[in-house]
Tab-separated table of N, CA and C in Angstrom:
chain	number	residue	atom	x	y	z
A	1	UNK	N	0.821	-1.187	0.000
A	1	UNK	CA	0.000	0.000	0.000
A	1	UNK	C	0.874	1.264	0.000
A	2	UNK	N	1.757	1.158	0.712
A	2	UNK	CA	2.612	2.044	0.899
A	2	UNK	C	3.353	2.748	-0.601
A	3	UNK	N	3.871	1.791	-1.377
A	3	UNK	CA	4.151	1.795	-2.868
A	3	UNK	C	3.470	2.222	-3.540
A	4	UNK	N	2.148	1.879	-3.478
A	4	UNK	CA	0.798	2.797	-4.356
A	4	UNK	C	0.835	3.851	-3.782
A	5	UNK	N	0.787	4.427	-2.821
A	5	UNK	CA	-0.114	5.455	-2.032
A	5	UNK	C	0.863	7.052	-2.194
A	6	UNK	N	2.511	6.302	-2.157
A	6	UNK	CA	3.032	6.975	-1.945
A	6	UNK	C	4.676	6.632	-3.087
A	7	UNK	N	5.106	6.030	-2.907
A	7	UNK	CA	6.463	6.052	-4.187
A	7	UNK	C	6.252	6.271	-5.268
A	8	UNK	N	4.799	5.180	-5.927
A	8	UNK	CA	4.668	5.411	-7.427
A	8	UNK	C	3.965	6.739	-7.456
A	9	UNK	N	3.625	7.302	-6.901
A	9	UNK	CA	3.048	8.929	-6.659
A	9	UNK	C	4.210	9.661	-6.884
A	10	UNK	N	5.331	9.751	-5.997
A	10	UNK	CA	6.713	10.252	-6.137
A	10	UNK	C	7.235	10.418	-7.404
A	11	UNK	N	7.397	9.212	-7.860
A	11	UNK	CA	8.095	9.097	-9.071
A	11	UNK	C	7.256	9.173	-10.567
A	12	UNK	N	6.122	9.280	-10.294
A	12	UNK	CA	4.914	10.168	-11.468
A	12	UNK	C	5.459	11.249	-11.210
A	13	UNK	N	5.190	12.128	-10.174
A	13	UNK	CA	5.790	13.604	-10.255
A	13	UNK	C	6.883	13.928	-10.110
A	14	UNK	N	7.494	13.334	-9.987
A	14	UNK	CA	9.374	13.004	-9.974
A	14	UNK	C	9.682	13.848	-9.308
A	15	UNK	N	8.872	13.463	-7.733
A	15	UNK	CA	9.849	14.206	-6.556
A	15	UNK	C	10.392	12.823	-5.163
A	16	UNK	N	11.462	13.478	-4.691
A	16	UNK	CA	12.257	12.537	-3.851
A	16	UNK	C	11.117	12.475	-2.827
A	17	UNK	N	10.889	13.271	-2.295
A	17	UNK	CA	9.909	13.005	-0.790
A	17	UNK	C	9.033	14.436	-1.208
A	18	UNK	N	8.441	14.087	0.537
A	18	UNK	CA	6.963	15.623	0.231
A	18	UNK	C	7.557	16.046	1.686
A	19	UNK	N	6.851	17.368	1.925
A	19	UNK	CA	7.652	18.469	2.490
A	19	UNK	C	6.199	19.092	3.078
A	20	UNK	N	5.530	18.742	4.535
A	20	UNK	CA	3.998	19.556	5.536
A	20	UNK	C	4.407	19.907	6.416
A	21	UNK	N	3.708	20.462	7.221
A	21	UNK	CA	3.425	21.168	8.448
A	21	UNK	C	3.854	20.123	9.301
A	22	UNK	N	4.378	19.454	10.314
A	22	UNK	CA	4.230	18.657	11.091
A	22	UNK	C	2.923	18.690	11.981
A	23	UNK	N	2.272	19.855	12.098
A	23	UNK	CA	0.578	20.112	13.130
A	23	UNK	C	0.254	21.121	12.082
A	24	UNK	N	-1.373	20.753	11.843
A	24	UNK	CA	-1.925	21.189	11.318
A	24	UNK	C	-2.753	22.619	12.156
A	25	UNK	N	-2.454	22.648	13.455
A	25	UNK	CA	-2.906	23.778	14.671
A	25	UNK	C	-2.328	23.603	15.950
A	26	UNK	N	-2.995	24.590	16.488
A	26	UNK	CA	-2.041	24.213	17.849
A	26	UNK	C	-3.323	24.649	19.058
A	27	UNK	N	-3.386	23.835	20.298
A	27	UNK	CA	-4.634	23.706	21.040
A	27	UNK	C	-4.711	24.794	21.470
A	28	UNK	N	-5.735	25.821	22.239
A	28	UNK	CA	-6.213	26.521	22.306
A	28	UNK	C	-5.629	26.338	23.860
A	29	UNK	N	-5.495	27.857	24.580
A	29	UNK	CA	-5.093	27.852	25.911
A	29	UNK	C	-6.212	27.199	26.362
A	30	UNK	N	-7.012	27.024	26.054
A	30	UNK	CA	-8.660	27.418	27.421
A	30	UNK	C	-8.619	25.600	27.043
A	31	UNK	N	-8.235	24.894	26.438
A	31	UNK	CA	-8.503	23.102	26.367
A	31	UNK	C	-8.571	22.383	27.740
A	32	UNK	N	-7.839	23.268	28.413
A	32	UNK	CA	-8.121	22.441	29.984
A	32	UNK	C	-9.237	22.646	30.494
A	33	UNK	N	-10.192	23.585	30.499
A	33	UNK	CA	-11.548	24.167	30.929
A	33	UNK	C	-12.342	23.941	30.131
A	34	UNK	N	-12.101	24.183	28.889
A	34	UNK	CA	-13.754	24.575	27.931
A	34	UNK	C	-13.932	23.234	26.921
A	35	UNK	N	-14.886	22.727	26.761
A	35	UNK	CA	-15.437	21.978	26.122
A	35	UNK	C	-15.066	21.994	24.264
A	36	UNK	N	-15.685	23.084	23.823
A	36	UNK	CA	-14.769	23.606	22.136
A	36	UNK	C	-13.811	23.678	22.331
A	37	UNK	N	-12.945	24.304	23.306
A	37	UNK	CA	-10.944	24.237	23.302
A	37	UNK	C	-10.139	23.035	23.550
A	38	UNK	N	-11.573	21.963	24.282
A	38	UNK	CA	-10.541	20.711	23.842
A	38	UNK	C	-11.147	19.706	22.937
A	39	UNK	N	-11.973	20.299	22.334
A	39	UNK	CA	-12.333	19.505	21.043
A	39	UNK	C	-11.464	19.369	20.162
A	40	UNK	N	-11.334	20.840	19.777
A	40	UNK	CA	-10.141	21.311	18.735
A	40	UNK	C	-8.884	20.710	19.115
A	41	UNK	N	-8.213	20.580	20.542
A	41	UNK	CA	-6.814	20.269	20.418
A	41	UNK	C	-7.265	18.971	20.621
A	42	UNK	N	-8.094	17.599	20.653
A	42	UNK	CA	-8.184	16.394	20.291
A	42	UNK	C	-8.151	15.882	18.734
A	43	UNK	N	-8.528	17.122	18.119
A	43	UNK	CA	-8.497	16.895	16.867
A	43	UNK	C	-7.199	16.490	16.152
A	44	UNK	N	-7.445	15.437	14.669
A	44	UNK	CA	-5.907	15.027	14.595
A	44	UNK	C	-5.277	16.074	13.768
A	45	UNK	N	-3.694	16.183	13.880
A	45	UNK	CA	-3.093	17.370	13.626
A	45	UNK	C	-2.958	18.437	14.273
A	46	UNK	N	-3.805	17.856	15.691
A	46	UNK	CA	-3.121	19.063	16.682
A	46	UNK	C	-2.836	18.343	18.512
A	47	UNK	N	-3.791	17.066	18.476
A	47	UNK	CA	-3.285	16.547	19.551
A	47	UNK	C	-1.945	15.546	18.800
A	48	UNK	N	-2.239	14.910	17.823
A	48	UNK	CA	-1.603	14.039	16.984
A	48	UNK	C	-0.558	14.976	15.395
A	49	UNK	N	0.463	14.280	15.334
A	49	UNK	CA	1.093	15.601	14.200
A	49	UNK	C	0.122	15.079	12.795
A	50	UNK	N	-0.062	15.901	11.747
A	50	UNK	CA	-0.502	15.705	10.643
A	50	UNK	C	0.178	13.964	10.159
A	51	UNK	N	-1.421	13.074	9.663
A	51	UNK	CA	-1.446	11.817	9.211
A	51	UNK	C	-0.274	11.020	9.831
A	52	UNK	N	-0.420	11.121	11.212
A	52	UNK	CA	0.601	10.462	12.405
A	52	UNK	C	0.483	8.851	12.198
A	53	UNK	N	-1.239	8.124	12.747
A	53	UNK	CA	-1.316	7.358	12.857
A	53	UNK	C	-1.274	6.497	10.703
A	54	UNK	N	-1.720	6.980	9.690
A	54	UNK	CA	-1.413	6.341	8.466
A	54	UNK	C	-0.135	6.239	8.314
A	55	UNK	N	0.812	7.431	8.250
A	55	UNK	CA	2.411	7.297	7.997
A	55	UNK	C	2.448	5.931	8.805
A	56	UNK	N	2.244	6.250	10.246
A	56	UNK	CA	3.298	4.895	11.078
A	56	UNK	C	2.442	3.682	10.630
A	57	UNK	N	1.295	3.325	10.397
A	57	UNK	CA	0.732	1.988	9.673
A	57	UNK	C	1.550	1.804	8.154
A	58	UNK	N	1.514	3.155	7.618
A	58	UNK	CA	2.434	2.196	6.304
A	58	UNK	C	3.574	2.063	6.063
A	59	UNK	N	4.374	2.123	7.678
A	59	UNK	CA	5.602	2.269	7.147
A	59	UNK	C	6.295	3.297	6.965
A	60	UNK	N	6.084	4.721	6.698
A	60	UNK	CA	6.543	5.556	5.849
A	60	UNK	C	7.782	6.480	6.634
A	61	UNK	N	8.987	7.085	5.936
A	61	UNK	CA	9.856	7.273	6.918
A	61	UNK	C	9.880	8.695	6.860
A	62	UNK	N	9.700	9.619	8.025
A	62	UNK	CA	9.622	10.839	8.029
A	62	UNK	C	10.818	11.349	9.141
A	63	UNK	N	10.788	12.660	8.957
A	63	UNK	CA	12.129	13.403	9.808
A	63	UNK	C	11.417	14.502	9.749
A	64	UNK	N	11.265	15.301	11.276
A	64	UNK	CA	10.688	16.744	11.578
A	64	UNK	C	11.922	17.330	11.765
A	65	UNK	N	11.698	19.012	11.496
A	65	UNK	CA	12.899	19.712	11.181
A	65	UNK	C	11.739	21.002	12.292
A	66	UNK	N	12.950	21.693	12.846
A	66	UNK	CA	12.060	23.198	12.735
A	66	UNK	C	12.116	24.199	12.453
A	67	UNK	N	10.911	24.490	12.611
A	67	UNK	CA	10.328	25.601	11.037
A	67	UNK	C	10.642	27.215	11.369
A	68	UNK	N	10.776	27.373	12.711
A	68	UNK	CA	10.302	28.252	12.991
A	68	UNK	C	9.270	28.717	14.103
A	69	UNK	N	8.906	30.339	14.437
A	69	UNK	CA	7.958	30.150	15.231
A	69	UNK	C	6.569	30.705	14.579
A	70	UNK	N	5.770	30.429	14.959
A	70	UNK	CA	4.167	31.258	14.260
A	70	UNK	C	4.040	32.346	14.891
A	71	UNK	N	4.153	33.169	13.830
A	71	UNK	CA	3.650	34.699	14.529
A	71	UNK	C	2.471	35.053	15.630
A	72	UNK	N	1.373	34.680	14.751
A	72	UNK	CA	0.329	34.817	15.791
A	72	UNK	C	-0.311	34.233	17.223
A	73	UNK	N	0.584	32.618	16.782
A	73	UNK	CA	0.723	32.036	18.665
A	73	UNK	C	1.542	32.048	19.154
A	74	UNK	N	2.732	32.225	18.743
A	74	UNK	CA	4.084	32.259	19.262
A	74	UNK	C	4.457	30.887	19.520
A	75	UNK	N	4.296	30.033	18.759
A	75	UNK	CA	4.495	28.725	19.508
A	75	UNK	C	5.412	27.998	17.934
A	76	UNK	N	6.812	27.099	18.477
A	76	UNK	CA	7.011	26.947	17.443
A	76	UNK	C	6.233	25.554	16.594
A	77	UNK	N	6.462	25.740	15.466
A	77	UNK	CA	6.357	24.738	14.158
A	77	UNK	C	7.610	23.939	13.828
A	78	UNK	N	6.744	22.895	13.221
A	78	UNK	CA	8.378	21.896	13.190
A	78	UNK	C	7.563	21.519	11.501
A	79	UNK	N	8.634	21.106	10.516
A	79	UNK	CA	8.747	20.441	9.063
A	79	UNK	C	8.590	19.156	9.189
A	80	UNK	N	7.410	18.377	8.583
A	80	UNK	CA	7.849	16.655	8.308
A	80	UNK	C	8.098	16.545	6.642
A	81	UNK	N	9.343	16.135	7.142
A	81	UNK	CA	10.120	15.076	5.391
A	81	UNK	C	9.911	13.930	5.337
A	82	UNK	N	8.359	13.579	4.348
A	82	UNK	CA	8.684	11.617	4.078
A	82	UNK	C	9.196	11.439	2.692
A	83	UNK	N	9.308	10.042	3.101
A	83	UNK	CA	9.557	9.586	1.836
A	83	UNK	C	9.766	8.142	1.281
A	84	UNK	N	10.698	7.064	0.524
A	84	UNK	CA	10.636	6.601	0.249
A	84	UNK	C	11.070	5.195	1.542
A	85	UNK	N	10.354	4.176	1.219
A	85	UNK	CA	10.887	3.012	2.229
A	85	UNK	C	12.112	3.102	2.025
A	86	UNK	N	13.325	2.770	3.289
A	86	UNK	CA	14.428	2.992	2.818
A	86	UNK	C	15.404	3.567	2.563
A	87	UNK	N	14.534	5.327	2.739
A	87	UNK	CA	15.279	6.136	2.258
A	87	UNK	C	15.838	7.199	3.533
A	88	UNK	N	15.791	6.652	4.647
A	88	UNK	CA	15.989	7.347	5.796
A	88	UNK	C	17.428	7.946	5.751
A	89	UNK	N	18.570	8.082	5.066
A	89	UNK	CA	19.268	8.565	5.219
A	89	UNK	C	19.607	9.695	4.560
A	90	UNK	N	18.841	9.212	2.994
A	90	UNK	CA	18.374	10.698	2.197
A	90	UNK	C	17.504	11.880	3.252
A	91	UNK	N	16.754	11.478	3.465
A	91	UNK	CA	15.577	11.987	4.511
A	91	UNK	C	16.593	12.776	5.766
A	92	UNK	N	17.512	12.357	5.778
A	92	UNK	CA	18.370	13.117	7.130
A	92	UNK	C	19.171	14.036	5.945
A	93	UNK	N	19.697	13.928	4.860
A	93	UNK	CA	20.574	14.610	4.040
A	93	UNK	C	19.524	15.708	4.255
A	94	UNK	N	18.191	15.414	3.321
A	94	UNK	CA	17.289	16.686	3.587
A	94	UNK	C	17.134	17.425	4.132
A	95	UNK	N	16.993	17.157	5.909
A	95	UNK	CA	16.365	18.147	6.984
A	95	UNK	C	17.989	18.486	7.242
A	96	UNK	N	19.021	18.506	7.056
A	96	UNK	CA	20.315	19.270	6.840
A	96	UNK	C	20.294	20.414	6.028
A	97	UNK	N	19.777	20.163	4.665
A	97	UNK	CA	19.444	21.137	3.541
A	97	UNK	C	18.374	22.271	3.953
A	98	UNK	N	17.487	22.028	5.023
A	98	UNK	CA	16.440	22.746	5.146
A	98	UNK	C	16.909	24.119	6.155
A	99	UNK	N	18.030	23.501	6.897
A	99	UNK	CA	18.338	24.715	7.800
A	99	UNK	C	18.616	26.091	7.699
């Protein structure tokens, strides 16, 4: 699955790996009290990093880098690099390149 979903995808668009957000948000102060503030930070991509639990079912080899901080929460962001089975050492060459 992993090969469909994701290599022969790669190599149609003839790129080495893909390059997201590691969190798609970040929880809301009030999640310890309010009912909507911890909805949102249960949600996946913010209690969980973006497609946490599919990557680790198929295998797939990723490396977080960081990004930086977000202006408007002040909180930092981190880079996920996947990519090919295998290719974990390319994948570290990468998040070198990103700095």
């Amino acid at each position: 699955m992993r090969k469909v979903l994701l290599e022969d995808w790669l190599t149609e668009v003839g790129c080495d790996c893909v390059v997201f957000p590691a969190a798609g948000d970040v929880g809301p102060a009030n999640a310890d009290s309010d009912f909507e503030g911890a909805s949102l930070a249960w949600q996946n991509g913010v209690h969980y990093s973006n497609g946490n639990r599919a990557i680790r079912h198929l295998g797939i080899p990723t490396v977080s880098v960081p990004m930086g901080i977000l202006r408007d929460k002040r909180v930092p962001m981190n880079l996920t690099f996947a990519g090919r089975a295998y290719d974990d050492v390319q994948l570290l060459r990468w998040r070198t390149l990103s700095k």
